[in-house]
């Protein structure tokens, strides 16, 4: 709605996990390099956790986009799978011919595929998003997959990505064998206030703003207080604040507009011109 008014090519605060918007403050640069290192160096299991909305799915997509052509990948984002469904999804994603009728057929096909890739000098990674929801028996199946290795090398790298409950789940005694194999762990934290400001500017720039709209310092303060630096929440309130500015025909987003956006999110007001004019007084 306001995209044209502010001369933007894209919506700056869309909730889609679009890696084109990735803001590389220190922790995201660090976690990407940890992930790429762990995959490249065949470290076996990696565990990436973060609170809801801190950018885990966006990160998975960014990493998948930056894998070299010698790394074959499968991305699992549906965690409500049985062991058999998981295996079928992995096989399909890796382009292993289907038609296998049993679990063991798929495991055999996967093993042959992995050995073939090793011979060809390739690496294979499975990235599992929302891993906090996986059933314990599915996690155990994933561990068994990691047994497909030669004496010297891990044939398969597995990245488990999930909310903090993932770590609690892996702490269960029945998953000790999996837990002990995790070689790299990283936890994503919310952004600091300074990073929140940088994040907002970055997303506006990627959306095509060349100073056509800006957030005042006090507006950023309001967004930070509400979002606590969680990227998804910054997007939710940033979008409403821009809508308020558009309705008022302004190009500077103020703290009052942010407050109006928050009030709308919480159902206390609507962002029509009359209500906004009253709030701006
Ligand atoms: N570093 C970042 N740079 C730019 N945008 C980001 C960043 N981190 C998160 N976002 C944005 O925040 C929103 C939420 O991100 P995402 O869906 O990746 O979070 P999540 O951690 O996977 O959430 P959930 O726990 O619900 O699965 C998306 O719009 C995403 O683009
Ligand atoms: Mg996600």
GROMACS .gro file of C-alpha atoms and ligand atoms in nm:
model
  313
    1UNK     CA    1   0.000   0.000   0.000
    2UNK     CA    2   0.272   0.248   0.100
    3UNK     CA    3   0.542   0.093  -0.116
    4UNK     CA    4   0.484   0.328  -0.410
    5UNK     CA    5   0.444   0.637  -0.192
    6UNK     CA    6   0.790   0.585  -0.043
    7UNK     CA    7   0.937   0.485  -0.382
    8UNK     CA    8   1.028   0.132  -0.268
    9UNK     CA    9   1.085  -0.167  -0.493
   10UNK     CA   10   0.990  -0.420  -0.225
   11UNK     CA   11   0.806  -0.419   0.107
   12UNK     CA   12   1.086  -0.353   0.359
   13UNK     CA   13   0.928  -0.531   0.654
   14UNK     CA   14   0.776  -0.839   0.495
   15UNK     CA   15   0.765  -1.141   0.727
   16UNK     CA   16   0.902  -1.375   0.460
   17UNK     CA   17   1.238  -1.537   0.544
   18UNK     CA   18   1.399  -1.373   0.240
   19UNK     CA   19   1.780  -1.398   0.256
   20UNK     CA   20   1.811  -1.099   0.019
   21UNK     CA   21   1.734  -0.884   0.324
   22UNK     CA   22   1.989  -1.052   0.549
   23UNK     CA   23   2.147  -0.799   0.782
   24UNK     CA   24   2.493  -0.921   0.859
   25UNK     CA   25   2.570  -0.784   1.201
   26UNK     CA   26   2.838  -0.973   1.391
   27UNK     CA   27   2.641  -1.276   1.506
   28UNK     CA   28   2.491  -1.355   1.165
   29UNK     CA   29   2.829  -1.325   0.995
   30UNK     CA   30   2.971  -1.550   1.265
   31UNK     CA   31   2.699  -1.815   1.255
   32UNK     CA   32   2.714  -1.835   0.874
   33UNK     CA   33   3.088  -1.883   0.882
   34UNK     CA   34   3.054  -2.147   1.157
   35UNK     CA   35   2.794  -2.332   0.953
   36UNK     CA   36   2.991  -2.320   0.630
   37UNK     CA   37   3.306  -2.424   0.815
   38UNK     CA   38   3.130  -2.715   0.987
   39UNK     CA   39   2.987  -2.836   0.659
   40UNK     CA   40   3.307  -2.789   0.459
   41UNK     CA   41   3.526  -2.955   0.720
   42UNK     CA   42   3.281  -3.245   0.759
   43UNK     CA   43   3.217  -3.188   1.126
   44UNK     CA   44   2.911  -3.415   1.140
   45UNK     CA   45   2.642  -3.259   1.360
   46UNK     CA   46   2.583  -2.886   1.409
   47UNK     CA   47   2.320  -2.733   1.638
   48UNK     CA   48   2.184  -2.380   1.582
   49UNK     CA   49   1.930  -2.243   1.826
   50UNK     CA   50   1.753  -1.911   1.866
   51UNK     CA   51   1.434  -1.766   2.011
   52UNK     CA   52   1.122  -1.742   1.795
   53UNK     CA   53   1.170  -1.493   1.510
   54UNK     CA   54   1.545  -1.442   1.544
   55UNK     CA   55   1.617  -1.539   1.183
   56UNK     CA   56   1.685  -1.912   1.184
   57UNK     CA   57   1.491  -1.993   0.867
   58UNK     CA   58   1.636  -1.690   0.687
   59UNK     CA   59   1.978  -1.812   0.790
   60UNK     CA   60   1.913  -2.165   0.658
   61UNK     CA   61   1.818  -2.019   0.322
   62UNK     CA   62   2.122  -1.792   0.314
   63UNK     CA   63   2.351  -2.087   0.389
   64UNK     CA   64   2.181  -2.308   0.129
   65UNK     CA   65   2.233  -2.029  -0.127
   66UNK     CA   66   2.600  -2.001  -0.050
   67UNK     CA   67   2.696  -2.369  -0.067
   68UNK     CA   68   2.943  -2.448  -0.343
   69UNK     CA   69   2.838  -2.677  -0.630
   70UNK     CA   70   3.028  -2.967  -0.473
   71UNK     CA   71   2.795  -2.968  -0.173
   72UNK     CA   72   2.463  -3.144  -0.225
   73UNK     CA   73   2.189  -3.043   0.015
   74UNK     CA   74   1.849  -3.134   0.150
   75UNK     CA   75   1.640  -2.885   0.346
   76UNK     CA   76   1.375  -3.026   0.577
   77UNK     CA   77   1.133  -2.770   0.715
   78UNK     CA   78   0.840  -2.993   0.807
   79UNK     CA   79   0.919  -3.137   1.147
   80UNK     CA   80   0.593  -3.329   1.178
   81UNK     CA   81   0.735  -3.631   0.998
   82UNK     CA   82   0.764  -3.998   1.078
   83UNK     CA   83   1.104  -4.166   1.038
   84UNK     CA   84   1.000  -4.310   0.703
   85UNK     CA   85   0.865  -3.977   0.577
   86UNK     CA   86   1.186  -3.806   0.683
   87UNK     CA   87   1.394  -4.056   0.487
   88UNK     CA   88   1.172  -4.020   0.182
   89UNK     CA   89   1.194  -3.640   0.196
   90UNK     CA   90   1.573  -3.648   0.227
   91UNK     CA   91   1.603  -3.893  -0.063
   92UNK     CA   92   1.375  -3.681  -0.280
   93UNK     CA   93   1.559  -3.356  -0.198
   94UNK     CA   94   1.894  -3.512  -0.280
   95UNK     CA   95   1.758  -3.635  -0.612
   96UNK     CA   96   1.802  -4.003  -0.525
   97UNK     CA   97   1.567  -4.202  -0.743
   98UNK     CA   98   1.243  -4.289  -0.571
   99UNK     CA   99   1.050  -4.612  -0.589
  100UNK     CA  100   1.221  -4.769  -0.288
  101UNK     CA  101   0.960  -4.950  -0.094
  102UNK     CA  102   1.103  -4.986   0.251
  103UNK     CA  103   1.301  -4.786   0.502
  104UNK     CA  104   1.599  -5.012   0.443
  105UNK     CA  105   1.583  -4.964   0.066
  106UNK     CA  106   1.605  -4.589   0.118
  107UNK     CA  107   1.890  -4.618   0.367
  108UNK     CA  108   2.077  -4.841   0.123
  109UNK     CA  109   2.015  -4.601  -0.165
  110UNK     CA  110   2.128  -4.313   0.053
  111UNK     CA  111   2.443  -4.495   0.157
  112UNK     CA  112   2.531  -4.569  -0.206
  113UNK     CA  113   2.460  -4.209  -0.297
  114UNK     CA  114   2.688  -4.082  -0.018
  115UNK     CA  115   2.973  -4.311  -0.120
  116UNK     CA  116   2.931  -4.201  -0.481
  117UNK     CA  117   2.944  -3.836  -0.378
  118UNK     CA  118   3.258  -3.896  -0.174
  119UNK     CA  119   3.423  -4.059  -0.472
  120UNK     CA  120   3.326  -3.760  -0.685
  121UNK     CA  121   3.482  -3.527  -0.428
  122UNK     CA  122   3.146  -3.395  -0.314
  123UNK     CA  123   2.999  -3.332   0.028
  124UNK     CA  124   2.638  -3.374   0.146
  125UNK     CA  125   2.446  -3.172   0.404
  126UNK     CA  126   2.098  -3.201   0.547
  127UNK     CA  127   1.963  -2.889   0.714
  128UNK     CA  128   1.667  -2.957   0.942
  129UNK     CA  129   1.467  -2.649   1.043
  130UNK     CA  130   1.214  -2.647   1.331
  131UNK     CA  131   1.409  -2.939   1.474
  132UNK     CA  132   1.268  -2.869   1.822
  133UNK     CA  133   0.947  -3.039   1.708
  134UNK     CA  134   1.104  -3.363   1.588
  135UNK     CA  135   0.989  -3.673   1.768
  136UNK     CA  136   1.262  -3.849   1.968
  137UNK     CA  137   1.246  -4.154   1.741
  138UNK     CA  138   1.300  -3.929   1.437
  139UNK     CA  139   1.600  -3.770   1.605
  140UNK     CA  140   1.732  -4.118   1.673
  141UNK     CA  141   1.685  -4.205   1.304
  142UNK     CA  142   1.885  -3.894   1.216
  143UNK     CA  143   2.164  -4.012   1.442
  144UNK     CA  144   2.161  -4.350   1.270
  145UNK     CA  145   2.201  -4.174   0.936
  146UNK     CA  146   2.517  -4.015   1.067
  147UNK     CA  147   2.658  -4.367   1.107
  148UNK     CA  148   2.692  -4.375   0.732
  149UNK     CA  149   3.060  -4.288   0.733
  150UNK     CA  150   3.389  -4.430   0.620
  151UNK     CA  151   3.680  -4.490   0.855
  152UNK     CA  152   3.822  -4.147   0.781
  153UNK     CA  153   3.535  -3.923   0.684
  154UNK     CA  154   3.185  -3.820   0.777
  155UNK     CA  155   2.982  -3.873   0.464
  156UNK     CA  156   2.691  -3.666   0.583
  157UNK     CA  157   2.676  -3.333   0.763
  158UNK     CA  158   2.359  -3.262   0.958
  159UNK     CA  159   2.255  -2.917   1.080
  160UNK     CA  160   1.979  -2.913   1.341
  161UNK     CA  161   1.814  -2.571   1.363
  162UNK     CA  162   1.547  -2.487   1.616
  163UNK     CA  163   1.403  -2.291   1.905
  164UNK     CA  164   1.575  -2.324   2.245
  165UNK     CA  165   1.363  -2.628   2.336
  166UNK     CA  166   1.579  -2.818   2.087
  167UNK     CA  167   1.866  -2.808   2.332
  168UNK     CA  168   1.640  -2.926   2.614
  169UNK     CA  169   1.512  -3.207   2.395
  170UNK     CA  170   1.864  -3.319   2.308
  171UNK     CA  171   1.948  -3.320   2.679
  172UNK     CA  172   1.724  -3.624   2.727
  173UNK     CA  173   1.923  -3.935   2.827
  174UNK     CA  174   1.786  -4.134   2.532
  175UNK     CA  175   1.950  -3.887   2.291
  176UNK     CA  176   2.291  -3.883   2.459
  177UNK     CA  177   2.457  -4.047   2.160
  178UNK     CA  178   2.333  -3.776   1.927
  179UNK     CA  179   2.420  -3.498   2.173
  180UNK     CA  180   2.776  -3.621   2.206
  181UNK     CA  181   2.827  -3.601   1.833
  182UNK     CA  182   2.739  -3.234   1.802
  183UNK     CA  183   3.063  -3.057   1.723
  184UNK     CA  184   2.945  -2.699   1.668
  185UNK     CA  185   2.675  -2.514   1.860
  186UNK     CA  186   2.556  -2.158   1.811
  187UNK     CA  187   2.277  -1.963   1.979
  188UNK     CA  188   2.123  -1.658   1.810
  189UNK     CA  189   2.041  -1.368   2.040
  190UNK     CA  190   1.807  -1.075   1.979
  191UNK     CA  191   1.964  -0.760   1.833
  192UNK     CA  192   2.102  -0.481   2.049
  193UNK     CA  193   1.955  -0.132   2.022
  194UNK     CA  194   2.233  -0.019   1.788
  195UNK     CA  195   2.182  -0.330   1.573
  196UNK     CA  196   1.806  -0.268   1.567
  197UNK     CA  197   1.874   0.073   1.415
  198UNK     CA  198   2.119  -0.075   1.165
  199UNK     CA  199   1.869  -0.350   1.081
  200UNK     CA  200   1.589  -0.102   1.005
  201UNK     CA  201   1.818   0.110   0.785
  202UNK     CA  202   1.947  -0.200   0.610
  203UNK     CA  203   1.601  -0.336   0.527
  204UNK     CA  204   1.487   0.004   0.398
  205UNK     CA  205   1.796   0.025   0.178
  206UNK     CA  206   1.747  -0.326   0.037
  207UNK     CA  207   1.383  -0.238  -0.033
  208UNK     CA  208   1.508   0.049  -0.248
  209UNK     CA  209   1.481   0.351  -0.020
  210UNK     CA  210   1.736   0.620  -0.094
  211UNK     CA  211   1.648   0.838   0.198
  212UNK     CA  212   1.286   0.861   0.081
  213UNK     CA  213   1.172   0.762   0.430
  214UNK     CA  214   1.350   0.756   0.764
  215UNK     CA  215   1.293   0.652   1.122
  216UNK     CA  216   1.374   0.913   1.386
  217UNK     CA  217   1.594   0.802   1.678
  218UNK     CA  218   1.301   0.807   1.921
  219UNK     CA  219   1.100   0.591   1.678
  220UNK     CA  220   1.380   0.331   1.677
  221UNK     CA  221   1.382   0.345   2.058
  222UNK     CA  222   1.008   0.267   2.058
  223UNK     CA  223   1.055  -0.022   1.816
  224UNK     CA  224   1.340  -0.163   2.022
  225UNK     CA  225   1.140  -0.142   2.347
  226UNK     CA  226   0.847  -0.325   2.189
  227UNK     CA  227   1.038  -0.584   1.987
  228UNK     CA  228   1.322  -0.645   2.236
  229UNK     CA  229   1.541  -0.672   1.928
  230UNK     CA  230   1.361  -0.975   1.780
  231UNK     CA  231   1.380  -0.928   1.401
  232UNK     CA  232   1.028  -1.058   1.328
  233UNK     CA  233   0.878  -0.819   1.584
  234UNK     CA  234   1.083  -0.531   1.444
  235UNK     CA  235   0.927  -0.610   1.106
  236UNK     CA  236   0.574  -0.627   1.248
  237UNK     CA  237   0.596  -0.287   1.415
  238UNK     CA  238   0.813  -0.127   1.145
  239UNK     CA  239   0.548  -0.210   0.886
  240UNK     CA  240   0.269  -0.054   1.095
  241UNK     CA  241   0.475   0.257   1.165
  242UNK     CA  242   0.539   0.303   0.791
  243UNK     CA  243   0.168   0.260   0.726
  244UNK     CA  244   0.092   0.532   0.982
  245UNK     CA  245   0.345   0.766   0.815
  246UNK     CA  246   0.187   0.696   0.477
  247UNK     CA  247  -0.166   0.766   0.601
  248UNK     CA  248  -0.041   1.094   0.748
  249UNK     CA  249   0.157   1.170   0.430
  250UNK     CA  250   0.486   1.206   0.614
  251UNK     CA  251   0.830   1.072   0.525
  252UNK     CA  252   0.974   1.075   0.875
  253UNK     CA  253   0.857   0.806   1.113
  254UNK     CA  254   0.821   0.943   1.464
  255UNK     CA  255   0.786   0.780   1.806
  256UNK     CA  256   0.415   0.864   1.804
  257UNK     CA  257   0.365   0.677   1.478
  258UNK     CA  258   0.543   0.376   1.626
  259UNK     CA  259   0.319   0.398   1.930
  260UNK     CA  260   0.012   0.413   1.705
  261UNK     CA  261   0.142   0.104   1.521
  262UNK     CA  262   0.184  -0.082   1.849
  263UNK     CA  263  -0.165   0.025   1.960
  264UNK     CA  264  -0.303  -0.113   1.636
  265UNK     CA  265  -0.116  -0.443   1.677
  266UNK     CA  266  -0.259  -0.472   2.026
  267UNK     CA  267  -0.609  -0.389   1.908
  268UNK     CA  268  -0.641  -0.051   2.079
  269UNK     CA  269  -0.683   0.162   1.767
  270UNK     CA  270  -0.701   0.157   1.388
  271UNK     CA  271  -0.464   0.335   1.153
  272UNK     CA  272  -0.719   0.552   0.973
  273UNK     CA  273  -0.636   0.918   0.915
  274UNK     CA  274  -0.882   1.057   1.168
  275UNK     CA  275  -0.761   0.837   1.456
  276UNK     CA  276  -0.399   0.904   1.365
  277UNK     CA  277  -0.449   1.283   1.350
  278UNK     CA  278  -0.599   1.266   1.698
  279UNK     CA  279  -0.304   1.059   1.826
  280UNK     CA  280  -0.045   1.293   1.674
  281UNK     CA  281  -0.171   1.595   1.875
  282LIG     N1  282   1.963  -1.108   1.017
  282LIG     C1  283   1.849  -1.075   0.959
  282LIG     N2  284   1.849  -0.988   0.857
  282LIG     C2  285   1.734  -0.952   0.795
  282LIG     N3  286   1.614  -0.998   0.828
  282LIG     C3  287   1.608  -1.087   0.929
  282LIG     C4  288   1.724  -1.130   0.999
  282LIG     N4  289   1.687  -1.217   1.094
  282LIG     C5  290   1.553  -1.229   1.083
  282LIG     N5  291   1.506  -1.151   0.985
  282LIG     C6  292   1.366  -1.137   0.944
  282LIG     O1  293   1.282  -1.160   1.055
  282LIG     C7  294   1.169  -1.240   1.016
  282LIG     C8  295   1.168  -1.368   1.096
  282LIG     O2  296   1.279  -1.448   1.056
  282LIG     P1  297   1.273  -1.607   1.047
  282LIG     O3  298   1.140  -1.651   0.995
  282LIG     O4  299   1.395  -1.649   0.974
  282LIG     O5  300   1.286  -1.642   1.203
  282LIG     P2  301   1.289  -1.784   1.273
  282LIG     O6  302   1.395  -1.778   1.377
  282LIG     O7  303   1.299  -1.890   1.170
  282LIG     O8  304   1.147  -1.788   1.343
  282LIG     P3  305   1.069  -1.918   1.404
  282LIG     O9  306   1.131  -1.943   1.537
  282LIG    O10  307   0.927  -1.872   1.417
  282LIG    O11  308   1.086  -2.029   1.306
  282LIG     C9  309   1.182  -1.261   0.866
  282LIG    O12  310   1.108  -1.163   0.798
  282LIG    C10  311   1.329  -1.242   0.841
  282LIG    O13  312   1.354  -1.198   0.711
  283LIG    MG1  313   1.176  -2.051   1.124
   0.00000   0.00000   0.00000
